[in-house]
PDB file of C-alpha atoms in Angstrom:
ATOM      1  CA  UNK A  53       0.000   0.000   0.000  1.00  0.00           C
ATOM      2  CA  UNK A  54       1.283   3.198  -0.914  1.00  0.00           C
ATOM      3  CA  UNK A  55       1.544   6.357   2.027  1.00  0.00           C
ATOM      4  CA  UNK A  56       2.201   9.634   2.761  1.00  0.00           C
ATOM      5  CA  UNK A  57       4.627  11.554   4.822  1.00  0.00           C
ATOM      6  CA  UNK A  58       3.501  14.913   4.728  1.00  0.00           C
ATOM      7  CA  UNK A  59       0.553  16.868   6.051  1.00  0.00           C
ATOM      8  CA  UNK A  60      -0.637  20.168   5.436  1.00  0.00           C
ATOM      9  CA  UNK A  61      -2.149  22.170   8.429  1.00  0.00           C
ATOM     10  CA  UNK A  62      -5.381  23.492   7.909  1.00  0.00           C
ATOM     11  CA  UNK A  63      -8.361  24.576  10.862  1.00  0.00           C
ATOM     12  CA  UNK A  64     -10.683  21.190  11.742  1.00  0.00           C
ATOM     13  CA  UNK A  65     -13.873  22.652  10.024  1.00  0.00           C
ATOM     14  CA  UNK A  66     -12.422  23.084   6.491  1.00  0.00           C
ATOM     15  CA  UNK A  67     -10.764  19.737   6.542  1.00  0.00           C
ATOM     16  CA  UNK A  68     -14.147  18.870   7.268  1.00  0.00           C
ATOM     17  CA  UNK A  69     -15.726  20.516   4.330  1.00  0.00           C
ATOM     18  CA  UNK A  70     -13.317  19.163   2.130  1.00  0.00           C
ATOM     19  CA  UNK A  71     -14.178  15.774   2.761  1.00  0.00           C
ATOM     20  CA  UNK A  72     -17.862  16.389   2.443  1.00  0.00           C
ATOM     21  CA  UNK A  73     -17.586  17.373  -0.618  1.00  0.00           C
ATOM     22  CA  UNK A  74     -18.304  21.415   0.277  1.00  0.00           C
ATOM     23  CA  UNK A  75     -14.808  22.819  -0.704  1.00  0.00           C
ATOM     24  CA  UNK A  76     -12.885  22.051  -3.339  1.00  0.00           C
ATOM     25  CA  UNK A  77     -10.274  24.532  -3.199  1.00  0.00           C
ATOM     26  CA  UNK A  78      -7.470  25.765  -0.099  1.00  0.00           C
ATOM     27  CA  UNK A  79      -6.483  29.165   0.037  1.00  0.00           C
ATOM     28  CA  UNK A  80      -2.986  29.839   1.713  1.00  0.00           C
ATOM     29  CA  UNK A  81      -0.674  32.317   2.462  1.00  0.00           C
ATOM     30  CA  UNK A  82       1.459  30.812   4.730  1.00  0.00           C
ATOM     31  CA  UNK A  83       2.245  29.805   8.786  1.00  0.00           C
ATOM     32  CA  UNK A  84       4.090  32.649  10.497  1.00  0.00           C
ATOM     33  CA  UNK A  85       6.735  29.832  11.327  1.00  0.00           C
ATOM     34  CA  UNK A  86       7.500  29.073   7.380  1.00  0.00           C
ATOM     35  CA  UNK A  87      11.087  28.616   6.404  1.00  0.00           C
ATOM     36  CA  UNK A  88      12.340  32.048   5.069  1.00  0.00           C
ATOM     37  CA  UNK A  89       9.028  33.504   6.389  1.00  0.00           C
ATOM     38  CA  UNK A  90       7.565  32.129   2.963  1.00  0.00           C
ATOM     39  CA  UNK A  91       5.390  29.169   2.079  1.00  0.00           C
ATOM     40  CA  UNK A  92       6.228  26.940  -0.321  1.00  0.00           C
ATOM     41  CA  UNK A  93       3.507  25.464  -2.526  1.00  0.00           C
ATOM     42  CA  UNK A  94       5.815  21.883  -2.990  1.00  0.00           C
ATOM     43  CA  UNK A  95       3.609  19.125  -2.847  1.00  0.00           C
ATOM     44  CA  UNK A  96       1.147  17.663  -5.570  1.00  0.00           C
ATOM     45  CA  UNK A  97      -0.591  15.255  -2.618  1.00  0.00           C
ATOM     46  CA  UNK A  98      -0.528  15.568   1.073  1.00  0.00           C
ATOM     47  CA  UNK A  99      -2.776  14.528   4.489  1.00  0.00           C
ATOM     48  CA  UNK A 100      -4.841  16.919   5.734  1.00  0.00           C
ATOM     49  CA  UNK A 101      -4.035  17.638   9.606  1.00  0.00           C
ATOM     50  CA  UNK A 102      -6.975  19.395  11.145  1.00  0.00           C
ATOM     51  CA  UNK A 103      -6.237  22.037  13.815  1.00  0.00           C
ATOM     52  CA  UNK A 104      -8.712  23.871  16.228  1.00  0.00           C
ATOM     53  CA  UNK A 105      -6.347  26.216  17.275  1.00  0.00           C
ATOM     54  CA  UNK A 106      -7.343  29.403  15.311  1.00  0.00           C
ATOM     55  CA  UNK A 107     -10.786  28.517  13.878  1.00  0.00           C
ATOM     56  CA  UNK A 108     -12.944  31.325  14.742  1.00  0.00           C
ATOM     57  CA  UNK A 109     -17.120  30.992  14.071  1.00  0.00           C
ATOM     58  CA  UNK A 110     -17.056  34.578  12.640  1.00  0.00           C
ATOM     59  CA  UNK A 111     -14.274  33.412  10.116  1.00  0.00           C
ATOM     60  CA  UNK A 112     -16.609  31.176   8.345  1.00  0.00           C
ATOM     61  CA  UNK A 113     -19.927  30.964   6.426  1.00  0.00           C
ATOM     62  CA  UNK A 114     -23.183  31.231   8.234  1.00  0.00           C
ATOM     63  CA  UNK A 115     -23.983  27.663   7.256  1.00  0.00           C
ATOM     64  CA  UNK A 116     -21.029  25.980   8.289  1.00  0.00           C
ATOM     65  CA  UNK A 117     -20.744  27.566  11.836  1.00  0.00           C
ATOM     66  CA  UNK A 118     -23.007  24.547  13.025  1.00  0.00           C
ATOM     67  CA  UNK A 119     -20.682  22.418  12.312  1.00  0.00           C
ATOM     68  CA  UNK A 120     -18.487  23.604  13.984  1.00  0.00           C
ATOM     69  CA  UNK A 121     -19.765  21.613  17.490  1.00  0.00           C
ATOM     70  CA  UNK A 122     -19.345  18.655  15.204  1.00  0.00           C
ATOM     71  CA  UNK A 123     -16.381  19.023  14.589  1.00  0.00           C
ATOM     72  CA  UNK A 124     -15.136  19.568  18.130  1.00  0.00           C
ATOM     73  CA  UNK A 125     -17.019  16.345  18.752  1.00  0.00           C
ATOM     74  CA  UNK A 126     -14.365  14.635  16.650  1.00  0.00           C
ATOM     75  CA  UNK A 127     -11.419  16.167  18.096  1.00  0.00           C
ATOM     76  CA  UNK A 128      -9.208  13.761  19.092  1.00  0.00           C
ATOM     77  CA  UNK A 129      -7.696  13.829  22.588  1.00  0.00           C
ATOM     78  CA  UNK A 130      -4.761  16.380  23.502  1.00  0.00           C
ATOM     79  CA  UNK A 131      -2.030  15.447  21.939  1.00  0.00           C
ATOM     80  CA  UNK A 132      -2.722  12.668  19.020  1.00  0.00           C
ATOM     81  CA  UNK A 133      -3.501  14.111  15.451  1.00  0.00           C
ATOM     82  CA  UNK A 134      -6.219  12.178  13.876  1.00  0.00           C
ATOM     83  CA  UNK A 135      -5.894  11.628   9.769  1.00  0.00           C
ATOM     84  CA  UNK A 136      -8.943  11.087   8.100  1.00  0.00           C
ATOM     85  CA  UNK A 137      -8.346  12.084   4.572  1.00  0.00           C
ATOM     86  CA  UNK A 138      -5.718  13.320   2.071  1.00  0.00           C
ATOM     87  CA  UNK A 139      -5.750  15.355  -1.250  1.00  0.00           C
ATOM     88  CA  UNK A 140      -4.461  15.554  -4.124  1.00  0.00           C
ATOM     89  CA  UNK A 141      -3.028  18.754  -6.024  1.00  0.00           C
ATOM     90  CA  UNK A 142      -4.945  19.344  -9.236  1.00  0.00           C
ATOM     91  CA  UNK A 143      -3.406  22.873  -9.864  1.00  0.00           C
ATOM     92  CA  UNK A 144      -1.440  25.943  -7.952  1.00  0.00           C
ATOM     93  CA  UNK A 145      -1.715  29.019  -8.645  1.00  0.00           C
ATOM     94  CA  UNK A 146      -0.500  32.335  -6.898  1.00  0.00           C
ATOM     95  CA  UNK A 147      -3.617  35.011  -7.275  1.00  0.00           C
ATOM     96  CA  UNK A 148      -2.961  38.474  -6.909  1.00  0.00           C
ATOM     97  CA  UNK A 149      -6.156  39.774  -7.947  1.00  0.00           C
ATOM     98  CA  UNK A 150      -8.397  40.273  -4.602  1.00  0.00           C
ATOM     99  CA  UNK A 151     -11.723  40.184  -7.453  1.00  0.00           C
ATOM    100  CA  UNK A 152     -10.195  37.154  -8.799  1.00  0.00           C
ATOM    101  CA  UNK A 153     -10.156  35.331  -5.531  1.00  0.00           C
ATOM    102  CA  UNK A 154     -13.404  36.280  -3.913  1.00  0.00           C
ATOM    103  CA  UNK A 155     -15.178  35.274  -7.394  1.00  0.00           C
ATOM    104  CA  UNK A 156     -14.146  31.675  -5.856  1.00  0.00           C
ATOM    105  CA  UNK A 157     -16.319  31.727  -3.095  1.00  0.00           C
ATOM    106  CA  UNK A 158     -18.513  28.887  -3.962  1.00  0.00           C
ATOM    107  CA  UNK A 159     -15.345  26.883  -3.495  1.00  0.00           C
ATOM    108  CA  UNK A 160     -14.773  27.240  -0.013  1.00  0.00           C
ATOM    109  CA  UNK A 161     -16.306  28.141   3.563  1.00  0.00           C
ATOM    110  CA  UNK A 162     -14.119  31.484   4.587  1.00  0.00           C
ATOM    111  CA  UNK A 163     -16.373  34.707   4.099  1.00  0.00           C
ATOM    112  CA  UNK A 164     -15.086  37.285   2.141  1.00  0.00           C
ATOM    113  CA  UNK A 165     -14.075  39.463   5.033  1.00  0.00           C
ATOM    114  CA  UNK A 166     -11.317  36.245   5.671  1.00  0.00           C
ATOM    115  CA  UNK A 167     -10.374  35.917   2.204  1.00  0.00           C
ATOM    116  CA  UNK A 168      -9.417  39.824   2.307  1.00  0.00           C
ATOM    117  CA  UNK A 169      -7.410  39.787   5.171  1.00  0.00           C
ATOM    118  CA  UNK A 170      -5.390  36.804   4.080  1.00  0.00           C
ATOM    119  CA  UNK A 171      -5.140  38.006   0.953  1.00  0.00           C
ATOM    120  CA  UNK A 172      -3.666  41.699   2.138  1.00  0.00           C
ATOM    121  CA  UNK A 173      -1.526  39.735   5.091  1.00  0.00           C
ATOM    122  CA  UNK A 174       1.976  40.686   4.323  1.00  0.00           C
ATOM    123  CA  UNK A 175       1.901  41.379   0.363  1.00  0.00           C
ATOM    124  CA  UNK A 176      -1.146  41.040  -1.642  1.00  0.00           C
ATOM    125  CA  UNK A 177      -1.851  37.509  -2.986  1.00  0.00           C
ATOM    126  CA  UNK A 178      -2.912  34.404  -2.126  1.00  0.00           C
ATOM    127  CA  UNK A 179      -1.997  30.739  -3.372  1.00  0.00           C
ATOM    128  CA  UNK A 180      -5.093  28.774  -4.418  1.00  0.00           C
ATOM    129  CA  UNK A 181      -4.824  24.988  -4.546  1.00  0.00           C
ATOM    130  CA  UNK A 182      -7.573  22.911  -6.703  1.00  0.00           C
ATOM    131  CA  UNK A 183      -8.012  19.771  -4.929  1.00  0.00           C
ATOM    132  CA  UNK A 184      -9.579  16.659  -4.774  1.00  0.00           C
ATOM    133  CA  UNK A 185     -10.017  14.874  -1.396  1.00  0.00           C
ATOM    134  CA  UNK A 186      -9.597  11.059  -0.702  1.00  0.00           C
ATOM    135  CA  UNK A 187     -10.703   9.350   2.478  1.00  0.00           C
ATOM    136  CA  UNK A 188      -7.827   7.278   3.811  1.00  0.00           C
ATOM    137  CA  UNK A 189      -8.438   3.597   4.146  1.00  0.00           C
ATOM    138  CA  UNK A 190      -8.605   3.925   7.972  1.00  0.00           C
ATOM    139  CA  UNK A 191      -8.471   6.433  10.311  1.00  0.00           C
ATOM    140  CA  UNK A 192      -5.081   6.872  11.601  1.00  0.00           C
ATOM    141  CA  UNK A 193      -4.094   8.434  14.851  1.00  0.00           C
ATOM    142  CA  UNK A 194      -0.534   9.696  15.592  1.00  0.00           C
ATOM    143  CA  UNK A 195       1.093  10.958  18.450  1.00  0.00           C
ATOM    144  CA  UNK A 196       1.550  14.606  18.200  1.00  0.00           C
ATOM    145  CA  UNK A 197       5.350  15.966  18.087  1.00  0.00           C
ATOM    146  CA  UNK A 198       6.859  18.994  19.214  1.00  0.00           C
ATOM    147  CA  UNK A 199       7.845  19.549  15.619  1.00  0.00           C
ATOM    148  CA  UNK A 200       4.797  19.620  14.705  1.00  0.00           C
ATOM    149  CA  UNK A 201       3.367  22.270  16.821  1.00  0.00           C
ATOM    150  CA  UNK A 202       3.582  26.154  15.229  1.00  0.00           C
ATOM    151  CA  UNK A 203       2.040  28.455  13.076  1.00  0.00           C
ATOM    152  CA  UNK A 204       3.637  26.087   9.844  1.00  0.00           C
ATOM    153  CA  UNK A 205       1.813  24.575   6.931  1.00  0.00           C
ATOM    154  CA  UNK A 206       3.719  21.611   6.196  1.00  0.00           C
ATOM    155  CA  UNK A 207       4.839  18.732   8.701  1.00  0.00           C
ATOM    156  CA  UNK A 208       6.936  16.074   7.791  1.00  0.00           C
ATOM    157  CA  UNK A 209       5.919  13.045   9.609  1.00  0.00           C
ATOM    158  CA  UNK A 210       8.005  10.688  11.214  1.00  0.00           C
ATOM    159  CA  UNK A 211       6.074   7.412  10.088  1.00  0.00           C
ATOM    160  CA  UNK A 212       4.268   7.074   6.763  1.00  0.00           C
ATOM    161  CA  UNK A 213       0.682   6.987   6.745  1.00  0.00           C
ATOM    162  CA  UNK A 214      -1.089   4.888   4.166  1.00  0.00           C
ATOM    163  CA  UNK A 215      -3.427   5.937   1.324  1.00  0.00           C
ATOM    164  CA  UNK A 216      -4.238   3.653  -1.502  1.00  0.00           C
ATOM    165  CA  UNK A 217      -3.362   1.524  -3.779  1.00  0.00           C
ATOM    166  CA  UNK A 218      -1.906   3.190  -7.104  1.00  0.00           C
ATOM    167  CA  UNK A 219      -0.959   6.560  -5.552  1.00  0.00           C
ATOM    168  CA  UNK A 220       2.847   7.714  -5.757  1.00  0.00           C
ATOM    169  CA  UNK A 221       3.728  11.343  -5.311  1.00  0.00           C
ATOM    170  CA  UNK A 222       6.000  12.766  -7.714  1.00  0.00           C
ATOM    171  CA  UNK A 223       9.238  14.111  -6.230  1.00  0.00           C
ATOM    172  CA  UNK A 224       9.386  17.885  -5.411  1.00  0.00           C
TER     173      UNK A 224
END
């Protein structure tokens, strides 16, 4: 069976519209902890790693703020990362057009007050990832790091987690 190493940080609630089919897009600028202060759009698959951390009820759609006492439902307990799906990269691109981004709205869960701010954070522009999400086989709990923790996008895992069968990710 094939696996994954890498996981891509992203708030409990949209992990959870991605794998209900809701969002089919991920808009990023970047963790304050990325290497060079910069994030790096390197990966054409990756697990999603759902954090509670930041989500904020305001920060989101009207109709997906009840889920978000779903969602805390299905928090795991302090400390273990649960891995219920992963995605695959259809297309990247960096958007640098504010109209062009909020015309993708029906993509994604963030309100337009969200998408702004991320998109002025630092230097106009935001990265937009087309995705497709995958359930994982099982659900797979890991203990979680120190490495891990931080405002990052990308961990590296230090045991594979598996997929499916026929999936290889290209090399960066």
């Amino acid at each position: 069976m094939d696996t994954l190493e890498v996981a891509y940080k992203e708030w409990a609630v949209v992990c959870h519209a991605l794998a209900h089919g809701r969002q089919s897009i991920l808009l990023r600028k970047g963790g304050i902890a990325e290497t060079g202060g910069q994030f790096r759009p390197h990966h054409e698959a990756f697990l999603l790693y759902p954090t509670y951390f930041h989500e904020q009820k305001a920060a989101i759609l009207p109709e997906w703020q009840e889920y978000l006492p779903l969602v805390e439902s299905e928090r795991p307990p302090a400390g273990v990362i649960r891995f219920t799906h992963w995605v695959r990269v259809r297309r990247v691109e960096y958007v640098q057009d504010l109209n062009a981004v909020l015309a993708l709205r029906s993509q994604h869960i963030w309100t337009d007050e969200v998408v702004r701010q991320r998109f002025f954070y630092r230097e106009p522009g935001l990265y937009v990832f087309h995705v497709e999400t995958h359930p994982l086989p099982q659900t797979v709990e890991r203990i979680e790091r120190p490495e891990y923790a931080g405002c990052k996008s990308w961990v590296y895992l230090d045991q594979p987690v598996p997929v499916s069968q026929g999936f290889q990710e290209q090399p960066s």
